[in-house]
């Protein structure tokens, strides 16, 4: 198995079927760079247009529709010393009558300290210097969708896309349903930290060096799945929010079937042990994660 150093030379604002920028074998590792959601790179140069420019696509030899792409997020390192957010809550997340009270959606700059593993926003009123732990995550990634579609990086669907789920970070593994030959994997929009929901419309947007291992798994899935050391989780992307929850829950029931649980057993387990996380409530499609601790899985 080979490790590839992939330096992107072009960026994409859609996930779709297009010529691959790199072709690898299943199980290979890729070390690559991303730029921020507005197209600024590690040198603070604007090299692409928004929204959420993706690198890739990366093709995996032998990947076919009906297979699953396994993405292991091995490492994420911010490669510049600043990131940015918006300075106001999004209008979608407050009562309509409260919208006139929101401040302007100006940009706030955060300092990133890779040695201390922190992010800091200075001079936040009574909060003073707001310092938080660095918590790397991938905001937008996935594979080419079916039917020759080219889907904007502002949104998400079965193929992945702009999900902004904060558990998509180092140590996590994510699976995507493959819809086209080669899978065609796209990656970008990494955050230094982000709360649930991306409720200001951004995380701390910055550029990253990212290391992933890409492998083909046989057997179909419908919606993205993931796991980390403690949990398994399934992702639903849709609007309204209840439809995203329905997709995520249904995919979890399908997954538990692979553990030998019928719908009755899965219902009893999820009814008392499930946790729901909100990935994104800012974009055209909302994201809900249905999460289950591994301690409840059959041995």
PDB file of C-alpha atoms in Angstrom:
ATOM      1  CA  UNK A   1       0.000   0.000   0.000  1.00  0.00           C
ATOM      2  CA  UNK A   2       1.295   3.380  -1.086  1.00  0.00           C
ATOM      3  CA  UNK A   3       1.281   6.835   0.501  1.00  0.00           C
ATOM      4  CA  UNK A   4       0.582   9.610  -1.998  1.00  0.00           C
ATOM      5  CA  UNK A   5       1.417  13.279  -1.509  1.00  0.00           C
ATOM      6  CA  UNK A   6      -1.373  15.059  -3.390  1.00  0.00           C
ATOM      7  CA  UNK A   7      -0.890  18.783  -4.062  1.00  0.00           C
ATOM      8  CA  UNK A   8      -4.110  20.126  -5.615  1.00  0.00           C
ATOM      9  CA  UNK A   9      -3.882  22.402  -8.643  1.00  0.00           C
ATOM     10  CA  UNK A  10      -7.605  22.976  -9.093  1.00  0.00           C
ATOM     11  CA  UNK A  11     -10.633  23.340  -6.847  1.00  0.00           C
ATOM     12  CA  UNK A  12     -14.308  22.476  -7.232  1.00  0.00           C
ATOM     13  CA  UNK A  13     -17.524  24.009  -5.886  1.00  0.00           C
ATOM     14  CA  UNK A  14     -19.537  20.909  -6.747  1.00  0.00           C
ATOM     15  CA  UNK A  15     -19.190  17.186  -6.089  1.00  0.00           C
ATOM     16  CA  UNK A  16     -19.774  15.396  -9.378  1.00  0.00           C
ATOM     17  CA  UNK A  17     -18.457  13.100 -12.067  1.00  0.00           C
ATOM     18  CA  UNK A  18     -15.308  14.646 -13.537  1.00  0.00           C
ATOM     19  CA  UNK A  19     -11.797  13.469 -14.505  1.00  0.00           C
ATOM     20  CA  UNK A  20      -9.826  12.368 -11.429  1.00  0.00           C
ATOM     21  CA  UNK A  21      -6.920  14.482 -10.234  1.00  0.00           C
ATOM     22  CA  UNK A  22      -5.337  11.378  -8.664  1.00  0.00           C
ATOM     23  CA  UNK A  23      -5.968   7.636  -9.006  1.00  0.00           C
ATOM     24  CA  UNK A  24      -4.941   5.243  -6.228  1.00  0.00           C
ATOM     25  CA  UNK A  25      -5.362   1.639  -5.125  1.00  0.00           C
ATOM     26  CA  UNK A  26      -7.722   0.548  -2.390  1.00  0.00           C
ATOM     27  CA  UNK A  27      -5.980   0.866   0.975  1.00  0.00           C
ATOM     28  CA  UNK A  28      -3.608   3.625  -0.110  1.00  0.00           C
ATOM     29  CA  UNK A  29      -3.016   6.679   2.057  1.00  0.00           C
ATOM     30  CA  UNK A  30      -3.271  10.252   0.771  1.00  0.00           C
ATOM     31  CA  UNK A  31      -1.623  13.281   2.396  1.00  0.00           C
ATOM     32  CA  UNK A  32      -3.136  16.441   0.956  1.00  0.00           C
ATOM     33  CA  UNK A  33      -3.899  20.091   1.633  1.00  0.00           C
ATOM     34  CA  UNK A  34      -7.190  21.939   1.858  1.00  0.00           C
ATOM     35  CA  UNK A  35      -8.072  25.621   1.684  1.00  0.00           C
ATOM     36  CA  UNK A  36     -10.696  27.467   3.688  1.00  0.00           C
ATOM     37  CA  UNK A  37     -14.368  27.900   2.846  1.00  0.00           C
ATOM     38  CA  UNK A  38     -13.733  31.164   0.973  1.00  0.00           C
ATOM     39  CA  UNK A  39     -10.737  29.861  -0.989  1.00  0.00           C
ATOM     40  CA  UNK A  40      -7.767  31.165   1.048  1.00  0.00           C
ATOM     41  CA  UNK A  41      -4.749  28.846   1.317  1.00  0.00           C
ATOM     42  CA  UNK A  42      -2.002  28.300   3.895  1.00  0.00           C
ATOM     43  CA  UNK A  43      -0.129  31.419   2.661  1.00  0.00           C
ATOM     44  CA  UNK A  44      -3.216  33.646   2.986  1.00  0.00           C
ATOM     45  CA  UNK A  45      -3.509  33.770  -0.796  1.00  0.00           C
ATOM     46  CA  UNK A  46      -6.924  33.507  -2.417  1.00  0.00           C
ATOM     47  CA  UNK A  47      -6.645  30.613  -4.877  1.00  0.00           C
ATOM     48  CA  UNK A  48     -10.300  29.624  -5.404  1.00  0.00           C
ATOM     49  CA  UNK A  49     -13.828  30.918  -5.132  1.00  0.00           C
ATOM     50  CA  UNK A  50     -16.393  30.110  -2.479  1.00  0.00           C
ATOM     51  CA  UNK A  51     -18.415  28.199  -1.442  1.00  0.00           C
ATOM     52  CA  UNK A  52     -16.320  25.469   0.169  1.00  0.00           C
ATOM     53  CA  UNK A  53     -13.818  24.690  -2.606  1.00  0.00           C
ATOM     54  CA  UNK A  54     -12.961  20.973  -2.664  1.00  0.00           C
ATOM     55  CA  UNK A  55      -9.798  19.261  -3.828  1.00  0.00           C
ATOM     56  CA  UNK A  56      -9.853  16.060  -5.880  1.00  0.00           C
ATOM     57  CA  UNK A  57     -11.542  14.106  -7.085  1.00  0.00           C
ATOM     58  CA  UNK A  58      -9.511  11.053  -6.092  1.00  0.00           C
ATOM     59  CA  UNK A  59     -10.433   7.834  -7.893  1.00  0.00           C
ATOM     60  CA  UNK A  60      -9.924   4.407  -6.333  1.00  0.00           C
ATOM     61  CA  UNK A  61      -9.189   1.614  -8.787  1.00  0.00           C
ATOM     62  CA  UNK A  62     -11.869  -1.066  -8.748  1.00  0.00           C
ATOM     63  CA  UNK A  63     -14.541   0.976  -6.969  1.00  0.00           C
ATOM     64  CA  UNK A  64     -17.962   0.341  -8.498  1.00  0.00           C
ATOM     65  CA  UNK A  65     -21.519   1.523  -7.861  1.00  0.00           C
ATOM     66  CA  UNK A  66     -22.956  -0.493  -5.002  1.00  0.00           C
ATOM     67  CA  UNK A  67     -19.627  -0.611  -3.165  1.00  0.00           C
ATOM     68  CA  UNK A  68     -18.804   1.544  -0.148  1.00  0.00           C
ATOM     69  CA  UNK A  69     -15.866   3.922   0.245  1.00  0.00           C
ATOM     70  CA  UNK A  70     -14.157   3.680   3.637  1.00  0.00           C
ATOM     71  CA  UNK A  71     -12.405   6.914   4.668  1.00  0.00           C
ATOM     72  CA  UNK A  72     -10.128   6.714   7.686  1.00  0.00           C
ATOM     73  CA  UNK A  73      -9.226  10.200   8.969  1.00  0.00           C
ATOM     74  CA  UNK A  74      -5.696   9.600  10.213  1.00  0.00           C
ATOM     75  CA  UNK A  75      -4.427  13.137  10.903  1.00  0.00           C
ATOM     76  CA  UNK A  76      -5.383  16.798  10.538  1.00  0.00           C
ATOM     77  CA  UNK A  77      -2.933  19.675  11.108  1.00  0.00           C
ATOM     78  CA  UNK A  78      -3.826  23.337  10.555  1.00  0.00           C
ATOM     79  CA  UNK A  79      -1.193  24.884   8.291  1.00  0.00           C
ATOM     80  CA  UNK A  80      -1.729  28.551   9.027  1.00  0.00           C
ATOM     81  CA  UNK A  81      -1.938  30.615  12.210  1.00  0.00           C
ATOM     82  CA  UNK A  82      -5.408  32.136  11.762  1.00  0.00           C
ATOM     83  CA  UNK A  83      -8.980  31.149  11.053  1.00  0.00           C
ATOM     84  CA  UNK A  84     -12.241  33.058  10.818  1.00  0.00           C
ATOM     85  CA  UNK A  85     -15.887  32.862  11.733  1.00  0.00           C
ATOM     86  CA  UNK A  86     -18.948  35.027  11.350  1.00  0.00           C
ATOM     87  CA  UNK A  87     -19.704  37.212  14.355  1.00  0.00           C
ATOM     88  CA  UNK A  88     -23.464  36.659  14.542  1.00  0.00           C
ATOM     89  CA  UNK A  89     -25.894  33.818  14.883  1.00  0.00           C
ATOM     90  CA  UNK A  90     -27.591  32.796  11.651  1.00  0.00           C
ATOM     91  CA  UNK A  91     -31.129  34.073  11.182  1.00  0.00           C
ATOM     92  CA  UNK A  92     -32.401  30.492  10.867  1.00  0.00           C
ATOM     93  CA  UNK A  93     -31.534  29.566  14.444  1.00  0.00           C
ATOM     94  CA  UNK A  94     -33.425  32.293  16.318  1.00  0.00           C
ATOM     95  CA  UNK A  95     -37.072  33.288  16.493  1.00  0.00           C
ATOM     96  CA  UNK A  96     -38.078  35.501  13.547  1.00  0.00           C
ATOM     97  CA  UNK A  97     -39.004  38.312  15.914  1.00  0.00           C
ATOM     98  CA  UNK A  98     -35.441  38.277  17.297  1.00  0.00           C
ATOM     99  CA  UNK A  99     -33.711  38.661  13.919  1.00  0.00           C
ATOM    100  CA  UNK A 100     -33.569  42.511  14.069  1.00  0.00           C
ATOM    101  CA  UNK A 101     -31.505  42.194  17.263  1.00  0.00           C
ATOM    102  CA  UNK A 102     -28.718  40.232  15.572  1.00  0.00           C
ATOM    103  CA  UNK A 103     -25.421  42.065  15.006  1.00  0.00           C
ATOM    104  CA  UNK A 104     -23.884  42.434  11.515  1.00  0.00           C
ATOM    105  CA  UNK A 105     -22.438  39.225  10.069  1.00  0.00           C
ATOM    106  CA  UNK A 106     -18.897  40.544  10.077  1.00  0.00           C
ATOM    107  CA  UNK A 107     -15.834  38.323  10.038  1.00  0.00           C
ATOM    108  CA  UNK A 108     -14.050  37.554  13.314  1.00  0.00           C
ATOM    109  CA  UNK A 109     -10.409  36.391  13.208  1.00  0.00           C
ATOM    110  CA  UNK A 110      -9.183  33.630  15.523  1.00  0.00           C
ATOM    111  CA  UNK A 111      -5.558  32.840  16.374  1.00  0.00           C
ATOM    112  CA  UNK A 112      -4.509  29.194  16.030  1.00  0.00           C
ATOM    113  CA  UNK A 113      -1.692  27.979  18.290  1.00  0.00           C
ATOM    114  CA  UNK A 114      -0.523  24.597  17.040  1.00  0.00           C
ATOM    115  CA  UNK A 115       1.889  24.134  19.948  1.00  0.00           C
ATOM    116  CA  UNK A 116      -0.680  24.870  22.644  1.00  0.00           C
ATOM    117  CA  UNK A 117      -3.433  23.195  20.560  1.00  0.00           C
ATOM    118  CA  UNK A 118      -5.785  26.132  21.098  1.00  0.00           C
ATOM    119  CA  UNK A 119      -7.833  28.691  19.185  1.00  0.00           C
ATOM    120  CA  UNK A 120      -8.331  32.209  20.573  1.00  0.00           C
ATOM    121  CA  UNK A 121     -10.634  35.105  19.745  1.00  0.00           C
ATOM    122  CA  UNK A 122      -9.473  38.313  21.401  1.00  0.00           C
ATOM    123  CA  UNK A 123     -11.548  41.033  23.007  1.00  0.00           C
ATOM    124  CA  UNK A 124     -14.956  39.378  23.193  1.00  0.00           C
ATOM    125  CA  UNK A 125     -16.629  41.863  25.562  1.00  0.00           C
ATOM    126  CA  UNK A 126     -16.907  40.420  29.070  1.00  0.00           C
ATOM    127  CA  UNK A 127     -15.485  37.098  27.794  1.00  0.00           C
ATOM    128  CA  UNK A 128     -12.114  38.761  27.204  1.00  0.00           C
ATOM    129  CA  UNK A 129      -9.807  36.471  25.230  1.00  0.00           C
ATOM    130  CA  UNK A 130     -11.966  33.466  24.405  1.00  0.00           C
ATOM    131  CA  UNK A 131      -9.620  30.447  24.221  1.00  0.00           C
ATOM    132  CA  UNK A 132     -10.806  26.946  23.348  1.00  0.00           C
ATOM    133  CA  UNK A 133      -9.106  23.621  22.581  1.00  0.00           C
ATOM    134  CA  UNK A 134      -8.265  22.924  18.946  1.00  0.00           C
ATOM    135  CA  UNK A 135     -10.776  20.353  17.660  1.00  0.00           C
ATOM    136  CA  UNK A 136     -10.076  19.592  13.966  1.00  0.00           C
ATOM    137  CA  UNK A 137     -12.951  18.390  11.799  1.00  0.00           C
ATOM    138  CA  UNK A 138     -13.859  18.075   8.120  1.00  0.00           C
ATOM    139  CA  UNK A 139     -16.849  20.187   7.153  1.00  0.00           C
ATOM    140  CA  UNK A 140     -17.372  19.026   3.568  1.00  0.00           C
ATOM    141  CA  UNK A 141     -16.336  15.749   1.949  1.00  0.00           C
ATOM    142  CA  UNK A 142     -17.863  12.870   0.058  1.00  0.00           C
ATOM    143  CA  UNK A 143     -18.120  11.136  -3.295  1.00  0.00           C
ATOM    144  CA  UNK A 144     -19.658  11.891  -6.677  1.00  0.00           C
ATOM    145  CA  UNK A 145     -23.453  11.447  -6.589  1.00  0.00           C
ATOM    146  CA  UNK A 146     -25.440   9.204  -8.917  1.00  0.00           C
ATOM    147  CA  UNK A 147     -27.046  10.086 -12.220  1.00  0.00           C
ATOM    148  CA  UNK A 148     -24.409  12.487 -13.452  1.00  0.00           C
ATOM    149  CA  UNK A 149     -25.443  15.076 -10.874  1.00  0.00           C
ATOM    150  CA  UNK A 150     -23.114  17.899  -9.826  1.00  0.00           C
ATOM    151  CA  UNK A 151     -24.242  18.938  -6.337  1.00  0.00           C
ATOM    152  CA  UNK A 152     -23.119  22.202  -4.775  1.00  0.00           C
ATOM    153  CA  UNK A 153     -20.647  22.186  -1.904  1.00  0.00           C
ATOM    154  CA  UNK A 154     -23.117  24.332   0.039  1.00  0.00           C
ATOM    155  CA  UNK A 155     -25.354  21.335   0.675  1.00  0.00           C
ATOM    156  CA  UNK A 156     -25.429  17.570   1.294  1.00  0.00           C
ATOM    157  CA  UNK A 157     -27.278  14.362   0.425  1.00  0.00           C
ATOM    158  CA  UNK A 158     -26.628  10.607   0.307  1.00  0.00           C
ATOM    159  CA  UNK A 159     -23.196  11.189  -1.233  1.00  0.00           C
ATOM    160  CA  UNK A 160     -22.035  13.306   1.727  1.00  0.00           C
ATOM    161  CA  UNK A 161     -21.127  16.923   1.034  1.00  0.00           C
ATOM    162  CA  UNK A 162     -21.356  19.878   3.398  1.00  0.00           C
ATOM    163  CA  UNK A 163     -22.445  18.092   6.598  1.00  0.00           C
ATOM    164  CA  UNK A 164     -20.386  20.031   9.194  1.00  0.00           C
ATOM    165  CA  UNK A 165     -20.554  17.249  11.788  1.00  0.00           C
ATOM    166  CA  UNK A 166     -17.935  17.791  14.450  1.00  0.00           C
ATOM    167  CA  UNK A 167     -17.192  14.078  14.915  1.00  0.00           C
ATOM    168  CA  UNK A 168     -15.667  13.931  11.420  1.00  0.00           C
ATOM    169  CA  UNK A 169     -12.176  14.381  12.854  1.00  0.00           C
ATOM    170  CA  UNK A 170      -8.939  12.471  13.447  1.00  0.00           C
ATOM    171  CA  UNK A 171      -9.550   8.945  14.681  1.00  0.00           C
ATOM    172  CA  UNK A 172     -12.916   8.626  12.940  1.00  0.00           C
ATOM    173  CA  UNK A 173     -13.779   6.368  10.021  1.00  0.00           C
ATOM    174  CA  UNK A 174     -16.534   7.339   7.591  1.00  0.00           C
ATOM    175  CA  UNK A 175     -18.258   5.282   4.894  1.00  0.00           C
ATOM    176  CA  UNK A 176     -19.936   6.705   1.778  1.00  0.00           C
ATOM    177  CA  UNK A 177     -22.157   4.880  -0.749  1.00  0.00           C
ATOM    178  CA  UNK A 178     -20.358   4.675  -4.098  1.00  0.00           C
ATOM    179  CA  UNK A 179     -22.489   5.746  -7.065  1.00  0.00           C
ATOM    180  CA  UNK A 180     -19.970   6.027  -9.935  1.00  0.00           C
ATOM    181  CA  UNK A 181     -16.925   4.019 -11.056  1.00  0.00           C
ATOM    182  CA  UNK A 182     -13.847   5.034  -9.071  1.00  0.00           C
ATOM    183  CA  UNK A 183     -15.988   6.594  -6.288  1.00  0.00           C
ATOM    184  CA  UNK A 184     -14.440  10.060  -6.971  1.00  0.00           C
ATOM    185  CA  UNK A 185     -13.660  11.366  -3.479  1.00  0.00           C
ATOM    186  CA  UNK A 186     -13.660  15.113  -2.707  1.00  0.00           C
ATOM    187  CA  UNK A 187     -12.285  16.842   0.407  1.00  0.00           C
ATOM    188  CA  UNK A 188     -12.201  20.360   1.855  1.00  0.00           C
ATOM    189  CA  UNK A 189     -13.733  22.929   4.226  1.00  0.00           C
ATOM    190  CA  UNK A 190     -11.858  21.963   7.407  1.00  0.00           C
ATOM    191  CA  UNK A 191     -12.485  23.677  10.738  1.00  0.00           C
ATOM    192  CA  UNK A 192     -10.272  24.291  13.765  1.00  0.00           C
ATOM    193  CA  UNK A 193     -13.338  24.008  16.030  1.00  0.00           C
ATOM    194  CA  UNK A 194     -17.103  24.164  15.622  1.00  0.00           C
ATOM    195  CA  UNK A 195     -20.142  23.795  17.847  1.00  0.00           C
ATOM    196  CA  UNK A 196     -23.121  21.617  16.973  1.00  0.00           C
ATOM    197  CA  UNK A 197     -25.277  22.982  14.172  1.00  0.00           C
ATOM    198  CA  UNK A 198     -22.715  25.433  12.760  1.00  0.00           C
ATOM    199  CA  UNK A 199     -25.142  28.067  14.044  1.00  0.00           C
ATOM    200  CA  UNK A 200     -23.120  31.124  12.994  1.00  0.00           C
ATOM    201  CA  UNK A 201     -22.807  29.672   9.489  1.00  0.00           C
ATOM    202  CA  UNK A 202     -19.140  28.730   9.950  1.00  0.00           C
ATOM    203  CA  UNK A 203     -16.767  26.881  12.182  1.00  0.00           C
ATOM    204  CA  UNK A 204     -13.334  28.419  12.670  1.00  0.00           C
ATOM    205  CA  UNK A 205     -12.526  28.233   8.963  1.00  0.00           C
ATOM    206  CA  UNK A 206      -8.898  27.621   8.058  1.00  0.00           C
ATOM    207  CA  UNK A 207      -6.577  25.556   5.846  1.00  0.00           C
ATOM    208  CA  UNK A 208      -5.253  22.109   6.737  1.00  0.00           C
ATOM    209  CA  UNK A 209      -2.935  19.259   5.922  1.00  0.00           C
ATOM    210  CA  UNK A 210      -5.091  16.135   6.037  1.00  0.00           C
ATOM    211  CA  UNK A 211      -4.118  12.458   5.928  1.00  0.00           C
ATOM    212  CA  UNK A 212      -6.730   9.878   4.946  1.00  0.00           C
ATOM    213  CA  UNK A 213      -6.673   6.203   4.036  1.00  0.00           C
ATOM    214  CA  UNK A 214      -9.169   5.258   1.293  1.00  0.00           C
ATOM    215  CA  UNK A 215     -10.424   1.686   0.860  1.00  0.00           C
ATOM    216  CA  UNK A 216     -13.217  -0.140  -0.945  1.00  0.00           C
ATOM    217  CA  UNK A 217     -15.670  -2.146   1.145  1.00  0.00           C
ATOM    218  CA  UNK A 218     -18.093  -4.490  -0.582  1.00  0.00           C
ATOM    219  CA  UNK A 219     -21.779  -4.211   0.166  1.00  0.00           C
ATOM    220  CA  UNK A 220     -24.111  -1.244  -0.279  1.00  0.00           C
ATOM    221  CA  UNK A 221     -25.211   1.421   2.190  1.00  0.00           C
ATOM    222  CA  UNK A 222     -27.744   4.197   1.608  1.00  0.00           C
ATOM    223  CA  UNK A 223     -26.527   7.084   3.819  1.00  0.00           C
ATOM    224  CA  UNK A 224     -23.090   7.892   5.227  1.00  0.00           C
ATOM    225  CA  UNK A 225     -21.963   5.965   8.291  1.00  0.00           C
ATOM    226  CA  UNK A 226     -19.144   6.583  10.734  1.00  0.00           C
ATOM    227  CA  UNK A 227     -17.442   5.399  13.872  1.00  0.00           C
ATOM    228  CA  UNK A 228     -14.854   6.518  16.376  1.00  0.00           C
ATOM    229  CA  UNK A 229     -13.374   4.861  19.437  1.00  0.00           C
ATOM    230  CA  UNK A 230     -16.605   5.122  21.437  1.00  0.00           C
ATOM    231  CA  UNK A 231     -19.560   5.300  19.048  1.00  0.00           C
ATOM    232  CA  UNK A 232     -21.068   4.322  15.733  1.00  0.00           C
ATOM    233  CA  UNK A 233     -23.210   6.905  13.936  1.00  0.00           C
ATOM    234  CA  UNK A 234     -25.277   7.323  10.795  1.00  0.00           C
ATOM    235  CA  UNK A 235     -25.941  10.547   8.907  1.00  0.00           C
ATOM    236  CA  UNK A 236     -29.119  11.908   7.370  1.00  0.00           C
ATOM    237  CA  UNK A 237     -29.099  15.030   5.180  1.00  0.00           C
ATOM    238  CA  UNK A 238     -32.382  16.737   4.284  1.00  0.00           C
ATOM    239  CA  UNK A 239     -34.742  19.563   5.088  1.00  0.00           C
ATOM    240  CA  UNK A 240     -36.850  19.759   7.211  1.00  0.00           C
ATOM    241  CA  UNK A 241     -34.869  18.562  10.196  1.00  0.00           C
ATOM    242  CA  UNK A 242     -37.237  15.695  10.978  1.00  0.00           C
ATOM    243  CA  UNK A 243     -36.598  14.180   7.542  1.00  0.00           C
ATOM    244  CA  UNK A 244     -32.850  14.211   8.176  1.00  0.00           C
ATOM    245  CA  UNK A 245     -33.500  12.447  11.487  1.00  0.00           C
ATOM    246  CA  UNK A 246     -35.629   9.844   9.708  1.00  0.00           C
ATOM    247  CA  UNK A 247     -32.869   9.073   7.194  1.00  0.00           C
ATOM    248  CA  UNK A 248     -30.253   8.762   9.953  1.00  0.00           C
ATOM    249  CA  UNK A 249     -32.442   6.514  12.112  1.00  0.00           C
ATOM    250  CA  UNK A 250     -33.385   4.237   9.223  1.00  0.00           C
ATOM    251  CA  UNK A 251     -29.737   3.833   8.239  1.00  0.00           C
ATOM    252  CA  UNK A 252     -28.863   2.947  11.843  1.00  0.00           C
ATOM    253  CA  UNK A 253     -31.561   0.231  11.863  1.00  0.00           C
ATOM    254  CA  UNK A 254     -30.082  -1.147   8.631  1.00  0.00           C
ATOM    255  CA  UNK A 255     -26.607  -1.141  10.192  1.00  0.00           C
ATOM    256  CA  UNK A 256     -27.772  -2.868  13.359  1.00  0.00           C
ATOM    257  CA  UNK A 257     -29.222  -5.569  11.128  1.00  0.00           C
ATOM    258  CA  UNK A 258     -25.625  -6.380  10.160  1.00  0.00           C
ATOM    259  CA  UNK A 259     -24.997  -6.995  13.869  1.00  0.00           C
ATOM    260  CA  UNK A 260     -27.814  -9.553  13.899  1.00  0.00           C
ATOM    261  CA  UNK A 261     -30.502  -7.302  15.367  1.00  0.00           C
ATOM    262  CA  UNK A 262     -33.961  -7.426  13.807  1.00  0.00           C
ATOM    263  CA  UNK A 263     -36.141  -4.314  13.764  1.00  0.00           C
ATOM    264  CA  UNK A 264     -37.715  -5.215  17.111  1.00  0.00           C
ATOM    265  CA  UNK A 265     -34.363  -5.617  18.839  1.00  0.00           C
ATOM    266  CA  UNK A 266     -33.005  -2.458  17.206  1.00  0.00           C
ATOM    267  CA  UNK A 267     -36.092  -0.547  18.310  1.00  0.00           C
ATOM    268  CA  UNK A 268     -35.706  -1.613  21.928  1.00  0.00           C
ATOM    269  CA  UNK A 269     -32.013  -0.729  21.935  1.00  0.00           C
ATOM    270  CA  UNK A 270     -32.283   2.628  20.157  1.00  0.00           C
ATOM    271  CA  UNK A 271     -35.341   3.649  22.134  1.00  0.00           C
ATOM    272  CA  UNK A 272     -33.260   3.887  25.295  1.00  0.00           C
ATOM    273  CA  UNK A 273     -29.662   4.321  24.124  1.00  0.00           C
ATOM    274  CA  UNK A 274     -29.721   6.502  21.000  1.00  0.00           C
ATOM    275  CA  UNK A 275     -28.177   9.972  20.941  1.00  0.00           C
ATOM    276  CA  UNK A 276     -28.925  12.534  18.217  1.00  0.00           C
ATOM    277  CA  UNK A 277     -26.426  15.218  17.174  1.00  0.00           C
ATOM    278  CA  UNK A 278     -27.107  18.154  14.866  1.00  0.00           C
ATOM    279  CA  UNK A 279     -24.399  18.548  12.245  1.00  0.00           C
ATOM    280  CA  UNK A 280     -25.665  21.551  10.294  1.00  0.00           C
ATOM    281  CA  UNK A 281     -28.765  23.747  10.421  1.00  0.00           C
ATOM    282  CA  UNK A 282     -27.413  26.544   8.220  1.00  0.00           C
ATOM    283  CA  UNK A 283     -27.193  24.993   4.742  1.00  0.00           C
ATOM    284  CA  UNK A 284     -29.958  24.077   2.270  1.00  0.00           C
ATOM    285  CA  UNK A 285     -29.972  20.510   3.647  1.00  0.00           C
ATOM    286  CA  UNK A 286     -29.754  19.997   7.405  1.00  0.00           C
ATOM    287  CA  UNK A 287     -27.656  17.197   8.923  1.00  0.00           C
ATOM    288  CA  UNK A 288     -28.593  14.880  11.799  1.00  0.00           C
ATOM    289  CA  UNK A 289     -26.390  12.119  13.217  1.00  0.00           C
ATOM    290  CA  UNK A 290     -27.951   9.083  14.914  1.00  0.00           C
ATOM    291  CA  UNK A 291     -25.300   7.922  17.401  1.00  0.00           C
ATOM    292  CA  UNK A 292     -24.999   4.750  19.498  1.00  0.00           C
ATOM    293  CA  UNK A 293     -22.329   3.844  22.037  1.00  0.00           C
ATOM    294  CA  UNK A 294     -20.381   0.716  21.090  1.00  0.00           C
ATOM    295  CA  UNK A 295     -20.935  -0.663  24.583  1.00  0.00           C
ATOM    296  CA  UNK A 296     -24.478  -1.636  23.498  1.00  0.00           C
ATOM    297  CA  UNK A 297     -23.459  -3.535  20.353  1.00  0.00           C
ATOM    298  CA  UNK A 298     -23.684  -7.343  20.376  1.00  0.00           C
ATOM    299  CA  UNK A 299     -20.327  -9.019  20.952  1.00  0.00           C
TER     300      UNK A 299
END
